[in-house]
mmCIF file of N, CA and C in Angstrom:
data_model
loop_
_atom_site.group_PDB
_atom_site.id
_atom_site.type_symbol
_atom_site.label_atom_id
_atom_site.label_comp_id
_atom_site.label_asym_id
_atom_site.label_seq_id
_atom_site.Cartn_x
_atom_site.Cartn_y
_atom_site.Cartn_z
ATOM 1 N N MET A 566 0.314 -1.177 -0.056
ATOM 2 C CA MET A 566 0.148 0.132 0.219
ATOM 3 C C MET A 566 0.941 1.156 -0.028
ATOM 4 N N GLN A 567 1.651 1.430 0.791
ATOM 5 C CA GLN A 567 3.193 2.342 0.488
ATOM 6 C C GLN A 567 3.261 2.536 -0.622
ATOM 7 N N GLN A 568 3.749 1.691 -1.537
ATOM 8 C CA GLN A 568 4.552 1.805 -2.531
ATOM 9 C C GLN A 568 2.968 2.538 -3.624
ATOM 10 N N ALA A 569 1.802 2.059 -3.577
ATOM 11 C CA ALA A 569 0.727 2.630 -4.329
ATOM 12 C C ALA A 569 0.680 4.154 -3.934
ATOM 13 N N ILE A 570 0.755 4.275 -2.261
ATOM 14 C CA ILE A 570 1.179 5.994 -2.525
ATOM 15 C C ILE A 570 2.151 6.659 -3.152
ATOM 16 N N LEU A 571 3.050 5.956 -2.918
ATOM 17 C CA LEU A 571 4.281 7.095 -3.305
ATOM 18 C C LEU A 571 3.972 6.887 -5.034
ATOM 19 N N LEU A 572 3.798 6.178 -5.943
ATOM 20 C CA LEU A 572 3.461 5.993 -7.225
ATOM 21 C C LEU A 572 2.439 6.859 -7.577
ATOM 22 N N ALA A 573 1.219 6.999 -6.921
ATOM 23 C CA ALA A 573 0.219 8.140 -7.578
ATOM 24 C C ALA A 573 0.559 9.252 -6.880
ATOM 25 N N ALA A 574 1.327 9.849 -6.090
ATOM 26 C CA ALA A 574 1.958 11.221 -5.882
ATOM 27 C C ALA A 574 3.064 10.750 -6.892
ATOM 28 N N GLN A 575 3.895 10.156 -7.052
ATOM 29 C CA GLN A 575 5.076 10.314 -8.300
ATOM 30 C C GLN A 575 4.384 10.606 -9.319
ATOM 31 N N ALA A 576 3.243 10.032 -9.855
ATOM 32 C CA ALA A 576 2.671 10.111 -11.087
ATOM 33 C C ALA A 576 1.838 11.706 -11.390
ATOM 34 N N ASP A 577 1.827 12.078 -10.689
ATOM 35 C CA ASP A 577 1.079 13.684 -10.747
ATOM 36 C C ASP A 577 2.332 14.799 -10.983
ATOM 37 N N GLU A 578 1.695 15.440 -11.937
ATOM 38 C CA GLU A 578 3.027 16.296 -12.654
ATOM 39 C C GLU A 578 3.316 17.654 -11.442
ATOM 40 N N GLU A 579 2.465 17.911 -11.116
ATOM 41 C CA GLU A 579 2.489 19.135 -10.085
ATOM 42 C C GLU A 579 3.413 18.883 -8.614
ATOM 43 N N ILE A 580 3.877 17.346 -8.498
ATOM 44 C CA ILE A 580 4.777 17.011 -7.379
ATOM 45 C C ILE A 580 5.599 16.811 -7.956
ATOM 46 N N ARG A 581 7.014 17.907 -7.356
ATOM 47 C CA ARG A 581 8.223 18.091 -7.631
ATOM 48 C C ARG A 581 9.141 16.818 -6.857
ATOM 49 N N HIS A 582 8.884 16.440 -5.721
ATOM 50 C CA HIS A 582 9.477 14.937 -5.346
ATOM 51 C C HIS A 582 8.638 14.600 -4.084
ATOM 52 N N VAL A 583 8.477 13.384 -4.337
ATOM 53 C CA VAL A 583 7.801 12.703 -3.230
ATOM 54 C C VAL A 583 8.842 12.170 -2.301
ATOM 55 N N ASN A 584 8.788 12.413 -1.148
ATOM 56 C CA ASN A 584 9.568 12.342 0.499
ATOM 57 C C ASN A 584 9.809 10.876 1.014
ATOM 58 N N GLY A 585 8.618 10.825 1.208
ATOM 59 C CA GLY A 585 8.510 9.221 2.265
ATOM 60 C C GLY A 585 6.887 9.198 2.597
ATOM 61 N N VAL A 586 6.214 8.245 2.779
ATOM 62 C CA VAL A 586 5.044 7.819 3.641
ATOM 63 C C VAL A 586 4.774 6.883 4.406
ATOM 64 N N SER A 587 3.884 7.176 5.371
ATOM 65 C CA SER A 587 4.007 6.304 6.564
ATOM 66 C C SER A 587 2.366 5.852 6.351
ATOM 67 N N THR A 588 2.255 4.993 6.695
ATOM 68 C CA THR A 588 0.808 4.085 6.893
ATOM 69 C C THR A 588 0.840 3.470 8.514
ATOM 70 N N SER A 589 -0.979 3.742 8.902
ATOM 71 C CA SER A 589 -1.329 3.092 9.822
ATOM 72 C C SER A 589 -2.642 1.913 9.872
ATOM 73 N N GLN A 590 -2.598 0.926 10.352
ATOM 74 C CA GLN A 590 -3.884 0.418 10.460
ATOM 75 C C GLN A 590 -4.961 0.612 11.923
ATOM 76 N N ILE A 591 -5.343 1.342 11.416
ATOM 77 C CA ILE A 591 -6.572 1.578 12.713
ATOM 78 C C ILE A 591 -7.906 1.112 12.880
ATOM 79 N N GLY A 592 -8.057 -0.251 12.030
ATOM 80 C CA GLY A 592 -9.240 -1.000 11.796
ATOM 81 C C GLY A 592 -8.794 -1.975 11.240
ATOM 82 N N PRO A 593 -9.662 -2.754 11.215
ATOM 83 C CA PRO A 593 -9.616 -3.924 9.925
ATOM 84 C C PRO A 593 -9.499 -3.738 9.001
ATOM 85 N N HIS A 594 -10.225 -2.516 8.208
ATOM 86 C CA HIS A 594 -10.759 -2.157 7.218
ATOM 87 C C HIS A 594 -10.257 -0.752 6.829
ATOM 88 N N VAL A 595 -9.407 -0.135 7.766
ATOM 89 C CA VAL A 595 -9.208 0.701 8.231
ATOM 90 C C VAL A 595 -7.910 1.813 7.812
ATOM 91 N N VAL A 596 -7.063 2.465 6.962
ATOM 92 C CA VAL A 596 -5.805 3.118 6.966
ATOM 93 C C VAL A 596 -6.092 4.307 7.026
ATOM 94 N N ILE A 597 -4.747 5.158 7.633
ATOM 95 C CA ILE A 597 -4.120 6.759 7.605
ATOM 96 C C ILE A 597 -3.015 6.012 6.901
ATOM 97 N N ALA A 598 -2.093 7.866 6.235
ATOM 98 C CA ALA A 598 -1.093 7.820 5.439
ATOM 99 C C ALA A 598 -1.183 9.005 5.313
ATOM 100 N N ALA A 599 0.434 9.338 6.120
ATOM 101 C CA ALA A 599 1.517 10.556 6.062
ATOM 102 C C ALA A 599 1.581 10.375 5.424
ATOM 103 N N LEU A 600 2.078 11.840 4.410
ATOM 104 C CA LEU A 600 2.952 11.439 2.847
ATOM 105 C C LEU A 600 3.777 13.112 2.853
ATOM 106 N N SER A 601 4.900 12.857 2.854
ATOM 107 C CA SER A 601 6.142 14.433 2.839
ATOM 108 C C SER A 601 6.025 13.953 0.982
ATOM 109 N N ALA A 602 5.790 15.417 0.740
ATOM 110 C CA ALA A 602 6.224 15.283 -1.000
ATOM 111 C C ALA A 602 6.039 17.191 -1.037
ATOM 112 N N GLU A 603 7.346 17.568 -1.926
ATOM 113 C CA GLU A 603 7.230 18.757 -2.733
ATOM 114 C C GLU A 603 6.760 18.974 -3.641
ATOM 115 N N PHE A 604 5.734 20.185 -3.531
ATOM 116 C CA PHE A 604 4.918 20.640 -5.016
ATOM 117 C C PHE A 604 5.993 21.347 -5.643
ATOM 118 N N GLU A 605 5.714 21.783 -6.771
ATOM 119 C CA GLU A 605 6.395 22.856 -7.643
ATOM 120 C C GLU A 605 5.783 24.222 -7.223
ATOM 121 N N ASP A 606 6.936 24.999 -7.377
ATOM 122 C CA ASP A 606 7.021 26.287 -7.145
ATOM 123 C C ASP A 606 5.704 27.468 -7.457
ATOM 124 N N HIS A 607 5.258 26.810 -8.397
ATOM 125 C CA HIS A 607 4.366 27.817 -9.111
ATOM 126 C C HIS A 607 3.589 28.128 -8.070
ATOM 127 N N LEU A 608 2.815 26.789 -7.672
ATOM 128 C CA LEU A 608 1.607 26.482 -7.279
ATOM 129 C C LEU A 608 0.842 27.264 -6.764
ATOM 130 N N THR A 609 -0.338 27.634 -6.750
ATOM 131 C CA THR A 609 -1.058 28.321 -5.477
ATOM 132 C C THR A 609 -1.873 27.465 -4.566
ATOM 133 N N THR A 610 -2.560 27.624 -3.515
ATOM 134 C CA THR A 610 -2.951 26.795 -2.599
ATOM 135 C C THR A 610 -3.978 26.128 -3.404
ATOM 136 N N PRO A 611 -4.775 26.911 -4.183
ATOM 137 C CA PRO A 611 -6.300 25.968 -4.865
ATOM 138 C C PRO A 611 -5.744 24.794 -6.032
ATOM 139 N N GLN A 612 -4.573 25.094 -6.512
ATOM 140 C CA GLN A 612 -3.846 23.820 -6.888
ATOM 141 C C GLN A 612 -3.003 23.367 -6.568
ATOM 142 N N ILE A 613 -2.547 23.482 -5.342
ATOM 143 C CA ILE A 613 -2.431 22.470 -3.923
ATOM 144 C C ILE A 613 -3.186 21.411 -3.544
ATOM 145 N N GLU A 614 -4.692 22.099 -3.466
ATOM 146 C CA GLU A 614 -5.643 21.232 -3.011
ATOM 147 C C GLU A 614 -6.299 20.560 -3.623
ATOM 148 N N ALA A 615 -5.865 21.029 -5.125
ATOM 149 C CA ALA A 615 -7.062 19.926 -6.604
ATOM 150 C C ALA A 615 -5.615 18.773 -6.428
ATOM 151 N N CYS A 616 -4.317 19.003 -6.201
ATOM 152 C CA CYS A 616 -3.579 18.317 -6.548
ATOM 153 C C CYS A 616 -3.454 17.079 -5.439
ATOM 154 N N ILE A 617 -4.011 17.379 -4.111
ATOM 155 C CA ILE A 617 -3.882 16.812 -3.059
ATOM 156 C C ILE A 617 -5.257 15.400 -3.491
ATOM 157 N N GLU A 618 -5.971 16.124 -4.079
ATOM 158 C CA GLU A 618 -7.138 15.470 -4.769
ATOM 159 C C GLU A 618 -7.039 14.667 -5.278
ATOM 160 N N ARG A 619 -6.166 14.628 -6.199
ATOM 161 C CA ARG A 619 -6.219 13.890 -7.282
ATOM 162 C C ARG A 619 -5.451 12.757 -6.874
ATOM 163 N N VAL A 620 -4.493 13.350 -5.996
ATOM 164 C CA VAL A 620 -3.574 11.743 -5.005
ATOM 165 C C VAL A 620 -4.595 10.983 -4.626
ATOM 166 N N GLU A 621 -5.369 11.684 -3.864
ATOM 167 C CA GLU A 621 -5.963 10.647 -2.569
ATOM 168 C C GLU A 621 -6.889 9.772 -3.659
ATOM 169 N N ALA A 622 -8.087 10.650 -4.656
ATOM 170 C CA ALA A 622 -8.775 9.669 -5.287
ATOM 171 C C ALA A 622 -8.130 8.644 -6.324
ATOM 172 N N ALA A 623 -6.440 8.431 -6.742
ATOM 173 C CA ALA A 623 -5.910 7.279 -6.879
ATOM 174 C C ALA A 623 -5.337 6.534 -6.015
ATOM 175 N N VAL A 624 -5.500 6.910 -4.714
ATOM 176 C CA VAL A 624 -4.710 5.901 -3.832
ATOM 177 C C VAL A 624 -6.041 5.072 -4.016
ATOM 178 N N ARG A 625 -7.364 5.858 -3.364
ATOM 179 C CA ARG A 625 -8.536 5.378 -2.993
ATOM 180 C C ARG A 625 -9.196 4.379 -4.245
ATOM 181 N N SER A 626 -8.886 4.270 -5.362
ATOM 182 C CA SER A 626 -9.229 3.851 -6.705
ATOM 183 C C SER A 626 -9.100 2.538 -6.651
ATOM 184 N N ARG A 627 -7.314 2.012 -5.986
ATOM 185 C CA ARG A 627 -7.137 0.784 -5.970
ATOM 186 C C ARG A 627 -7.003 0.182 -3.891
ATOM 187 N N HIS A 628 -6.914 1.372 -3.035
ATOM 188 C CA HIS A 628 -6.725 0.857 -1.836
ATOM 189 C C HIS A 628 -8.229 1.549 -1.005
ATOM 190 N N PRO A 629 -9.855 1.410 -1.220
ATOM 191 C CA PRO A 629 -10.723 2.034 -0.469
ATOM 192 C C PRO A 629 -10.724 2.316 1.132
ATOM 193 N N GLU A 630 -9.509 1.096 1.217
ATOM 194 C CA GLU A 630 -9.731 1.461 2.743
ATOM 195 C C GLU A 630 -8.808 2.595 3.360
ATOM 196 N N VAL A 631 -8.260 3.215 2.517
ATOM 197 C CA VAL A 631 -7.299 4.307 3.313
ATOM 198 C C VAL A 631 -8.354 5.457 3.065
ATOM 199 N N LEU A 632 -8.906 5.149 4.776
ATOM 200 C CA LEU A 632 -9.599 6.953 5.063
ATOM 201 C C LEU A 632 -9.209 8.449 4.957
ATOM 202 N N SER A 633 -7.497 8.099 5.107
ATOM 203 C CA SER A 633 -7.301 9.754 5.082
ATOM 204 C C SER A 633 -6.187 9.301 4.969
ATOM 205 N N ILE A 634 -5.588 10.745 3.965
ATOM 206 C CA ILE A 634 -3.955 11.050 3.274
ATOM 207 C C ILE A 634 -3.942 12.315 3.977
ATOM 208 N N PHE A 635 -2.812 12.330 4.688
ATOM 209 C CA PHE A 635 -2.164 13.232 5.719
ATOM 210 C C PHE A 635 -0.886 13.748 4.473
ATOM 211 N N ILE A 636 -0.791 14.993 3.998
ATOM 212 C CA ILE A 636 -0.124 15.445 3.120
ATOM 213 C C ILE A 636 0.578 16.546 3.493
ATOM 214 N N LYS A 637 1.680 16.448 4.022
ATOM 215 C CA LYS A 637 2.947 17.666 4.178
ATOM 216 C C LYS A 637 3.575 18.057 3.324
ATOM 217 N N PRO A 638 3.470 19.254 2.808
ATOM 218 C CA PRO A 638 4.399 19.873 1.580
ATOM 219 C C PRO A 638 5.711 20.410 2.781
ATOM 220 N N GLN A 639 6.737 19.272 2.283
ATOM 221 C CA GLN A 639 8.085 19.788 2.268
ATOM 222 C C GLN A 639 8.945 19.264 1.139
ATOM 223 N N THR A 640 10.342 20.627 1.190
ATOM 224 C CA THR A 640 11.488 20.240 0.724
ATOM 225 C C THR A 640 11.615 18.623 1.109
ATOM 226 N N GLU A 641 12.524 18.214 -0.040
ATOM 227 C CA GLU A 641 13.611 17.382 0.204
ATOM 228 C C GLU A 641 14.666 17.081 0.885
ATOM 229 N N ALA A 642 15.281 18.258 1.348
ATOM 230 C CA ALA A 642 16.149 18.810 2.328
ATOM 231 C C ALA A 642 15.500 18.602 3.276
ATOM 232 N N THR A 643 14.257 19.257 4.036
ATOM 233 C CA THR A 643 13.824 19.565 5.358
ATOM 234 C C THR A 643 13.285 17.529 5.688
ATOM 235 N N TRP A 644 12.968 17.030 4.829
ATOM 236 C CA TRP A 644 12.535 15.805 4.552
ATOM 237 C C TRP A 644 13.558 15.113 5.505
ATOM 238 N N GLY A 645 14.576 14.835 4.532
ATOM 239 C CA GLY A 645 15.855 14.269 4.755
ATOM 240 C C GLY A 645 16.690 15.178 6.818
ATOM 241 N N GLU A 646 16.866 16.223 6.810
ATOM 242 C CA GLU A 646 17.141 16.678 8.296
ATOM 243 C C GLU A 646 15.870 16.459 9.223
ATOM 244 N N ARG A 647 14.599 16.086 9.038
ATOM 245 C CA ARG A 647 13.659 15.339 10.404
ATOM 246 C C ARG A 647 14.141 13.719 10.164
ATOM 247 N N VAL A 648 14.225 13.411 8.788
ATOM 248 C CA VAL A 648 14.792 11.959 9.089
ATOM 249 C C VAL A 648 15.870 11.369 9.975
ATOM 250 N N ALA A 649 17.160 12.343 9.980
ATOM 251 C CA ALA A 649 18.108 12.075 10.718
ATOM 252 C C ALA A 649 18.131 12.620 11.775
ATOM 253 N N GLU A 650 17.013 13.538 12.279
ATOM 254 C CA GLU A 650 16.462 14.018 13.662
ATOM 255 C C GLU A 650 16.100 13.114 14.532
ATOM 256 N N ILE A 651 15.316 12.037 13.752
ATOM 257 C CA ILE A 651 14.312 11.067 14.389
ATOM 258 C C ILE A 651 15.488 9.790 14.750
ATOM 259 N N ARG A 652 16.055 9.584 13.521
ATOM 260 C CA ARG A 652 17.523 9.102 14.115
ATOM 261 C C ARG A 652 17.893 8.967 15.057
ATOM 262 N N ARG A 653 18.351 10.459 15.261
ATOM 263 C CA ARG A 653 19.269 10.283 16.303
ATOM 264 C C ARG A 653 18.780 10.404 17.452
ATOM 265 N N LEU A 654 17.439 11.346 17.585
ATOM 266 C CA LEU A 654 16.854 10.758 18.788
ATOM 267 C C LEU A 654 16.367 9.294 19.107
ATOM 268 N N GLY A 655 16.029 8.302 18.271
ATOM 269 C CA GLY A 655 16.010 7.109 18.472
ATOM 270 C C GLY A 655 17.146 6.171 19.061
ATOM 271 N N ALA A 656 18.003 6.984 18.382
ATOM 272 C CA ALA A 656 19.739 6.312 18.805
ATOM 273 C C ALA A 656 19.956 6.637 20.339
ATOM 274 N N GLY A 657 19.628 7.526 21.134
ATOM 275 C CA GLY A 657 20.344 8.293 21.832
ATOM 276 C C GLY A 657 19.054 8.170 23.111
#
């Protein structure tokens, strides 16, 4: 399922880079997902909203059990810094 979410986001022309995804099974047939993605710089808020709706629709067409996808706009560099910070905290 994570791969399907990543592929759906990568397929959208208005997403510059997909950083990563995390999913959580919260019920027998209910999943929520968190996705980090970098959007193209020229996009307005309504265009980003439309992009998110496209990604959600693409995912739900293959995985209707996905209740919500929380998408965080984030550059690849910021994503990398956050992942490194989490790893440091987990190791200490």
